[in-house]
Coordinates of C-alpha atoms in Angstrom, one line a residue:
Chain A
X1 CA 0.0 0.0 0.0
X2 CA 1.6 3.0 -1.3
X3 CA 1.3 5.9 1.2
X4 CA 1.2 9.6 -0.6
X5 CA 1.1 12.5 1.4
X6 CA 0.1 15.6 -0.4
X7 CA 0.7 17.8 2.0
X8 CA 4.3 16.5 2.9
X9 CA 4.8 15.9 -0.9
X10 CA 6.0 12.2 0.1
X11 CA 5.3 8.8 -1.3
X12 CA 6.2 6.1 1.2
X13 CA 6.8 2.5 -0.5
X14 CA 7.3 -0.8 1.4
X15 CA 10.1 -3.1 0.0
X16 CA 9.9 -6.6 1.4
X17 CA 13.1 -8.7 1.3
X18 CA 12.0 -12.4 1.3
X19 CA 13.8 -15.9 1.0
X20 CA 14.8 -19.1 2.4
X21 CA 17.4 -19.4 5.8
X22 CA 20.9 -17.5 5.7
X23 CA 20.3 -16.5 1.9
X24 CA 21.4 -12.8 2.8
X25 CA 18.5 -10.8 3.5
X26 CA 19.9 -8.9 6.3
X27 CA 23.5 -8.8 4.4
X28 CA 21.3 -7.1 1.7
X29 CA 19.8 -4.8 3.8
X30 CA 23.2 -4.1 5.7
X31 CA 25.5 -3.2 2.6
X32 CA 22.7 -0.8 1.6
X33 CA 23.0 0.5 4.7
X34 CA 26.8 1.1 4.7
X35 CA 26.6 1.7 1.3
X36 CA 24.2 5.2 1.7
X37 CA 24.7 8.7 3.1
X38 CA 23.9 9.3 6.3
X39 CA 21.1 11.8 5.3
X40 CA 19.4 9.9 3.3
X41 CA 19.1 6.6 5.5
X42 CA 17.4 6.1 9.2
X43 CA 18.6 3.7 11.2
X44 CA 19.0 0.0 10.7
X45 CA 16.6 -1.9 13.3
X46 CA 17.6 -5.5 13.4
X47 CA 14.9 -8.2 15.6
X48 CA 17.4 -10.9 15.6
X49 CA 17.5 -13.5 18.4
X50 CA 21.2 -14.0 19.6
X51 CA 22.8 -15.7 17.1
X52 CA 21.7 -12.9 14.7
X53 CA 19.0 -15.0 13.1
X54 CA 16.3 -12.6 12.3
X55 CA 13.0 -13.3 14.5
X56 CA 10.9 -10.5 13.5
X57 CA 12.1 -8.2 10.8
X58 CA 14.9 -5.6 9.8
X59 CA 13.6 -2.4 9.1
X60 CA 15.8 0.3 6.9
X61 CA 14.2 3.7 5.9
X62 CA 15.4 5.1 2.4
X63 CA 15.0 8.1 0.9
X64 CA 16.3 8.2 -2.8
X65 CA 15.3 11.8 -3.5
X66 CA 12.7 13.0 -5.7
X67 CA 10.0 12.1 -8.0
X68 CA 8.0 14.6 -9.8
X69 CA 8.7 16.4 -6.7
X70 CA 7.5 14.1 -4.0
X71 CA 10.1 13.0 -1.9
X72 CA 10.1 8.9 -2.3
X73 CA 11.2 7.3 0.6
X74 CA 11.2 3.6 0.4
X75 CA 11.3 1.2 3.6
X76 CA 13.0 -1.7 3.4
X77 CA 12.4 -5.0 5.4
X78 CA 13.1 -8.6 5.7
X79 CA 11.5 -11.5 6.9
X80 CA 12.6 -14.5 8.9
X81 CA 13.4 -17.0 6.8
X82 CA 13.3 -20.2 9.0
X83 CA 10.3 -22.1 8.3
X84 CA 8.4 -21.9 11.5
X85 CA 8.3 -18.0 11.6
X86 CA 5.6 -18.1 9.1
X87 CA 3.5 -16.2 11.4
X88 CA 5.8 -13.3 11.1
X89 CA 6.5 -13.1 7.4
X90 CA 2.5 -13.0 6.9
X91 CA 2.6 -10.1 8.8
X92 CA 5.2 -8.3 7.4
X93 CA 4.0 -8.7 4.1
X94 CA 1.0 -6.5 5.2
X95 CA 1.3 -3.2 2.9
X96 CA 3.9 -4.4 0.3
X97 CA 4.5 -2.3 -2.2
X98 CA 7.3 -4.9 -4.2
X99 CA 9.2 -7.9 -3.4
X100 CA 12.6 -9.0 -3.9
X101 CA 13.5 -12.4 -4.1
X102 CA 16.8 -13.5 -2.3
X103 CA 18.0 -17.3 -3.1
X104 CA 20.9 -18.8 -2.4
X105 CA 22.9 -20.0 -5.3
X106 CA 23.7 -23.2 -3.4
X107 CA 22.7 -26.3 -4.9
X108 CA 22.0 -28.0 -1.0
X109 CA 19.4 -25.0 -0.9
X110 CA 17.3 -25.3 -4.1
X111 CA 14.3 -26.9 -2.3
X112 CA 14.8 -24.4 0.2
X113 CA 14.6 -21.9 -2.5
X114 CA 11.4 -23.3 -4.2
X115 CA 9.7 -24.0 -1.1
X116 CA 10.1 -20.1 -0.1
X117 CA 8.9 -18.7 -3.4
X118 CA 5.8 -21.3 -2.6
X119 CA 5.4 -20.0 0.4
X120 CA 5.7 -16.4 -0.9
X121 CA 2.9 -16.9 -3.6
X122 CA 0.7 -18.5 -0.3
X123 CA 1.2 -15.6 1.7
X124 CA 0.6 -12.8 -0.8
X125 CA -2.7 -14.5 -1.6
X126 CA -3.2 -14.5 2.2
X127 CA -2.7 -10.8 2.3
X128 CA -4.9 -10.3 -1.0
X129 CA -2.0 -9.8 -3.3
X130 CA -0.9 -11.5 -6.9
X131 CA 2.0 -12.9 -7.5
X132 CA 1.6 -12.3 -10.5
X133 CA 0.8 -8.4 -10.3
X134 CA 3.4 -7.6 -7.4
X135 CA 6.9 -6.1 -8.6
X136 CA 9.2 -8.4 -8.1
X137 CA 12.5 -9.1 -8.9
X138 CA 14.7 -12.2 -8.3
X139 CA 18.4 -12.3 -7.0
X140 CA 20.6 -15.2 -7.1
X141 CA 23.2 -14.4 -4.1
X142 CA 26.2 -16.1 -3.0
X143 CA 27.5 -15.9 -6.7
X144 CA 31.6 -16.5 -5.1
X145 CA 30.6 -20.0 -3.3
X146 CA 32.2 -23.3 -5.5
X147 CA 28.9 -24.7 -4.4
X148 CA 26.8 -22.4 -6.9
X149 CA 24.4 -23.8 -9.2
X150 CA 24.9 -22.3 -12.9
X151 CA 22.6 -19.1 -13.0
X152 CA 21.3 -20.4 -16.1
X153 CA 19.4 -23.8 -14.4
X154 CA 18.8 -21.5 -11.5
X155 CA 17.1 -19.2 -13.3
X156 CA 15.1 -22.3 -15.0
X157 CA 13.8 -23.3 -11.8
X158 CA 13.3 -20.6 -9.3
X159 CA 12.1 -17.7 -12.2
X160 CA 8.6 -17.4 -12.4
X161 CA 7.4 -14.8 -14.7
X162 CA 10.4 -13.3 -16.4
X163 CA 11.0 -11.3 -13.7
X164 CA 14.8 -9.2 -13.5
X165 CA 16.8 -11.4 -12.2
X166 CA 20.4 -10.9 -10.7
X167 CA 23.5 -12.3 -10.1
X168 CA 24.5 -11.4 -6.4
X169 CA 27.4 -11.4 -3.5
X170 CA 25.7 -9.4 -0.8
X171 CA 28.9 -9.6 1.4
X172 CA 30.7 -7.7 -1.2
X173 CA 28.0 -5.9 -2.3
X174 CA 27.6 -7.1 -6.0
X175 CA 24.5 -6.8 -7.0
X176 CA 22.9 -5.6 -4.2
X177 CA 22.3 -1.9 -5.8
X178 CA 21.2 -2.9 -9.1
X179 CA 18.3 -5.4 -7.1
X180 CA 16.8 -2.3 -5.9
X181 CA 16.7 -0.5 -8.0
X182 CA 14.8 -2.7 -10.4
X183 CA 12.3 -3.3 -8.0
X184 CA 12.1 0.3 -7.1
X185 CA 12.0 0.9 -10.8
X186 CA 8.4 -1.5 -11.0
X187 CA 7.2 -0.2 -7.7
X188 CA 7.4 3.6 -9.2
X189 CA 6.2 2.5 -12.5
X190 CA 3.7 1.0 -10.8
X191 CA 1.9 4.4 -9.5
X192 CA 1.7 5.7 -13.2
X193 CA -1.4 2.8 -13.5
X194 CA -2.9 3.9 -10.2
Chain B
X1 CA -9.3 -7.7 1.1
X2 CA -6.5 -5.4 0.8
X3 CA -7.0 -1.7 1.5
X4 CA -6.6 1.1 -0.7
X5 CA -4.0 3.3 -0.9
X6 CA -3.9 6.0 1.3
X7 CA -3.7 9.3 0.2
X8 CA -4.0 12.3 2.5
X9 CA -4.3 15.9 1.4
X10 CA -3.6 19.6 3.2
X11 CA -6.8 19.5 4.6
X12 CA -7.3 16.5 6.6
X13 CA -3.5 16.3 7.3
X14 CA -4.0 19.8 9.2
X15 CA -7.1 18.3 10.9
X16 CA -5.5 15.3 12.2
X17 CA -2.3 17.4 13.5
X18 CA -4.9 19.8 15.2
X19 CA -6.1 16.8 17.0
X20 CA -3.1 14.9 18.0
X21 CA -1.7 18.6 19.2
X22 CA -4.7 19.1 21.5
X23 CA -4.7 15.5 22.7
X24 CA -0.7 16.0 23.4
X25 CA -1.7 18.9 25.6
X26 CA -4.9 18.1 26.9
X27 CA -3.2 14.9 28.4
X28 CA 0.0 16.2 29.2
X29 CA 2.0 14.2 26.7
X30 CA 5.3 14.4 25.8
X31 CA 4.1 13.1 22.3
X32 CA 1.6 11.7 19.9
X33 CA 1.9 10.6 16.9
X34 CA 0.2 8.3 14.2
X35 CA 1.3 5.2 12.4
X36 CA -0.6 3.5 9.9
X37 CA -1.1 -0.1 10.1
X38 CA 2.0 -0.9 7.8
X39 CA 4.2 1.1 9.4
X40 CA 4.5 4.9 7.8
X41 CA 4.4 7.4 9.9
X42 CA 1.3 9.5 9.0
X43 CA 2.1 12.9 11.5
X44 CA 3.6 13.6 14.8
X45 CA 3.4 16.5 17.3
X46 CA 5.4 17.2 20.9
X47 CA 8.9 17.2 21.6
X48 CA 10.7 15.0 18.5
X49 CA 14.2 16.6 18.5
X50 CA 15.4 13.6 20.2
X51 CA 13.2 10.8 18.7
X52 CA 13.4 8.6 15.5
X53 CA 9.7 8.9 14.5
X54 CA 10.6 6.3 11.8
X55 CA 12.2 3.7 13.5
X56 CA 9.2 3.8 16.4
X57 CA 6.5 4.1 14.0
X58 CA 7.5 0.5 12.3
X59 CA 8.1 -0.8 15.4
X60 CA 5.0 0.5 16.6
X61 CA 3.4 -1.4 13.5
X62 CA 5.4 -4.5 14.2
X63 CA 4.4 -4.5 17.9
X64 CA 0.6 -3.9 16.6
X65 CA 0.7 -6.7 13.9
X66 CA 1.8 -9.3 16.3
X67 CA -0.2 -8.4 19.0
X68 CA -3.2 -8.9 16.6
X69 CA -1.2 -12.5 15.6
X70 CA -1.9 -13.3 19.5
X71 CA -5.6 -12.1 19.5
X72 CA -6.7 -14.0 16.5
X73 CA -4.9 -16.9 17.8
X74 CA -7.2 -17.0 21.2
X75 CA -10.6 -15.8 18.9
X76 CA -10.1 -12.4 19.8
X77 CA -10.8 -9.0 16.7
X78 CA -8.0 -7.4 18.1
X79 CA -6.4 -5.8 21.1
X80 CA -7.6 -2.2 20.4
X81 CA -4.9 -0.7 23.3
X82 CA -1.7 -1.8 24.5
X83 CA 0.4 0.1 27.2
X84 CA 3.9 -0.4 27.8
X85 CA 4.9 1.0 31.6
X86 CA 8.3 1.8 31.8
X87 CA 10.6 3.3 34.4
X88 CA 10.3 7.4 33.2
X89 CA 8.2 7.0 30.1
X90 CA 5.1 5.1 28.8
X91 CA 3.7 4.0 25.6
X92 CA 0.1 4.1 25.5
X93 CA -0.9 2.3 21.5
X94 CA -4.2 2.1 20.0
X95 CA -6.0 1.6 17.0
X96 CA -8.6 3.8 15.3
X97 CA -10.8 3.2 12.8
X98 CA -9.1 -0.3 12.7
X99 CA -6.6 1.1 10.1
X100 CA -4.6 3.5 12.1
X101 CA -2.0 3.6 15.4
X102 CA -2.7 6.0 17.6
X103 CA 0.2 6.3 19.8
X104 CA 1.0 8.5 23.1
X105 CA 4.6 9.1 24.7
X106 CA 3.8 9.9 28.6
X107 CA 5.7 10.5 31.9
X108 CA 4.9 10.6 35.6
X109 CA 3.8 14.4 35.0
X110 CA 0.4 13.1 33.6
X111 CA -1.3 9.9 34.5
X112 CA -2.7 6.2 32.6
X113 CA -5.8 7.2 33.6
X114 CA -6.4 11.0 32.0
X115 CA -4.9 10.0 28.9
X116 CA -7.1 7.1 28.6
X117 CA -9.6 9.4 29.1
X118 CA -8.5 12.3 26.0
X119 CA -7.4 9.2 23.6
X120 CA -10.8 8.0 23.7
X121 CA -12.0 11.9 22.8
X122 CA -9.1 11.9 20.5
X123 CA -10.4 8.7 18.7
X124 CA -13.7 10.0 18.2
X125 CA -12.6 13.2 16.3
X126 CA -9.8 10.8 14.3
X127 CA -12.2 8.4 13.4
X128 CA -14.3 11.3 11.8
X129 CA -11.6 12.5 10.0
X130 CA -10.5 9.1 8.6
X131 CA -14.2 8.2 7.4
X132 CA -13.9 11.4 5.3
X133 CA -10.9 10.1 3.8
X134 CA -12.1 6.9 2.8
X135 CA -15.4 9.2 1.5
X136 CA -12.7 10.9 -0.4
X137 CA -10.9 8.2 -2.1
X138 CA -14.0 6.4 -3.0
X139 CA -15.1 9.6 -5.3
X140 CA -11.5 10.2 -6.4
X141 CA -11.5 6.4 -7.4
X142 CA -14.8 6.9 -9.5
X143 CA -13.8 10.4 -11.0
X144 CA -10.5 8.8 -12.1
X145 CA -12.5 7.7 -15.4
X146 CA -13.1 11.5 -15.9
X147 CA -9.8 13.2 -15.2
X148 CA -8.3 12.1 -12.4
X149 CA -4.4 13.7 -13.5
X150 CA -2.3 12.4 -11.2
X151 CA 1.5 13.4 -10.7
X152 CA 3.0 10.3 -11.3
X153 CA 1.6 9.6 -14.3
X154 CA 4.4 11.0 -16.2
X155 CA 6.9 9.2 -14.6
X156 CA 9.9 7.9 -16.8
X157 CA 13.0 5.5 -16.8
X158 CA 15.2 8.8 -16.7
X159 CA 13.7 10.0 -13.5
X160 CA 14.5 6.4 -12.0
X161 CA 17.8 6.6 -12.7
X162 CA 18.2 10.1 -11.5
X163 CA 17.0 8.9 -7.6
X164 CA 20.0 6.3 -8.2
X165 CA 22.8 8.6 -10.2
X166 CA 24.5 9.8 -7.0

């Protein structure tokens, strides 16, 4: 749900960051982070247990400047990928303005991978979204690990509508810019139609 | 169902800060401000030199969102307030018009009880105002056959890149 204040001539947009376990969410959301002046970014909130898992959500506000002059800002979360926080990602899926996709390259986490995107599609319908109609855009991190499946078959079995797709390290930051950007390309494009 | 998208103008944005600023001061609050359900901030009054409106407003709507997990889970609509005592400063959260967070920062110089008392006023007038936005986006979705010009509608690739050149 895009939120446009007239009066403070801002668009607010929600970016959710979904995936499977330890596919890099949070080292997405961190490199952007280090990555961006300090005046245009809030703070990074992190809801990780002790072990730095996430157990609720990160949260990084964005502002990228402006837009027929409205001021975008664009928040950023992540979800908890370990399978029994499913009560959690439904939640934070509430509002989404665009989705990006974060798998892990690795061949040991392919069914991980597919049973996210599956439980991705479930949720959005939960929430009254479309798949199908959401911005989206798909990233294939961990690019650097010897265990990496060819992008090629990953992108054979993980893309689901020709969505922009990505070759990404997150640790080092490859990548990690032109993600956003694409979905913050569709979610933008999206408000012409509205 | 999903809701629409929110869209506030001038007008009700003034109204809603006239309300949250006598609320503040009719309850003796340090501040109030108002979250919508998915966690953007929609205005804030009091002292806010020292607070990250942003970072508490999606907390705010975290908090809220799995609080009503927990009341769905035991058959309950929601939890319309929740209050969070701490040592120098309270939270006092709750919902109006089952869209928006009402939220109100308060210390020992006011108590639970009055600004229980000027939320629930506060709610009243809110609720009012919200209802006439929803009145409003309703027409503004039927006139948009007619000509409804919206600013984004000219939106292209090279303005995209721009918010990502530097």
């Amino acid at each position: 749900m895009t939120f446009i204040n007239y009066a403070a001539r801002e668009i607010n947009c929600k970016i959710v960051y979904y995936g499977p376990g330890l596919c890099g969410k949070t080292t997405n959301l961190q490199y952007i982070y280090d990555r961006t002046n300090a005046s245009a970014k809030g703070k990074l909130i992190s809801l990780a247990t002790e072990t730095d898992r996430t157990l609720f959500f990160d949260f990084l506000p964005l502002d990228l400047g402006t837009v027929k002059g409205f001021k975008t800002r664009f928040h950023l979360y992540t979800v908890p990928g370990q399978v029994f926080y499913d009560a959690s990602r439904k939640l934070i899926l509430k509002g989404v303005d665009g989705v990006v996709f974060v798998a892990d390259s690795q061949e040991a986490r392919l069914e991980a991978n597919i049973e996210s995107i599956r439980n991705l599609d479930k949720n959005l319908k939960d929430q009254g979204y479309d798949i199908a109609t959401m911005p989206y855009v798909l990233q294939f991190n961990k690019r650097d690990l010897p265990t990496a499946m060819p992008a090629d078959e990953l992108y054979r079995r993980l893309n689901i509508k020709r969505e922009p797709t990505f070759e990404g390290v997150a640790t080092t930051g490859a990548g990690v810019f032109d993600t956003l950007k694409a979905v913050a390309r569709q979610v933008l494009m999206d408000l012409k139609k509205k | 169902m999903t809701l629409p998208d929110l869209v506030l103008y001038d007008d009700e944005f003034r109204k809603i800060k006239d309300s949250l600023s006598r609320l503040a001061s009719d309850a003796n609050a340090n501040v109030v401000f108002l979250v919508d359900k998915n966690g953007q901030q929609i205005a804030a009054v009091g002292d806010l030199t020292t607070l990250d409106t942003t970072s508490l407003a999606s907390l705010t709507a975290g908090n809220v969102a799995a609080t009503d997990g927990l009341a769905r889970l035991i058959g309950e609509k929601e939890f319309s307030i929740l209050f969070h005592e701490g040592e120098r400063d309270n939270i006092h959260i709750s919902i109006v018009a089952q869209r928006v967070i009402l939220v109100v920062i308060f210390d020992e110089r006011t108590s639970l009880g009055l600004v229980r008392l000027r939320v629930r006023r506060a709610m009243a007038e809110l609720e009012k105002i919200f209802e006439e936005i929803a009145r409003k986006a309703e027409k503004e979705k039927q006139a948009i056959t007619t000509d409804f010009d919206s600013p984004f509608a000219e939106i292209t690739d090279e303005d995209i890149d721009r918010l990502f050149s530097e």
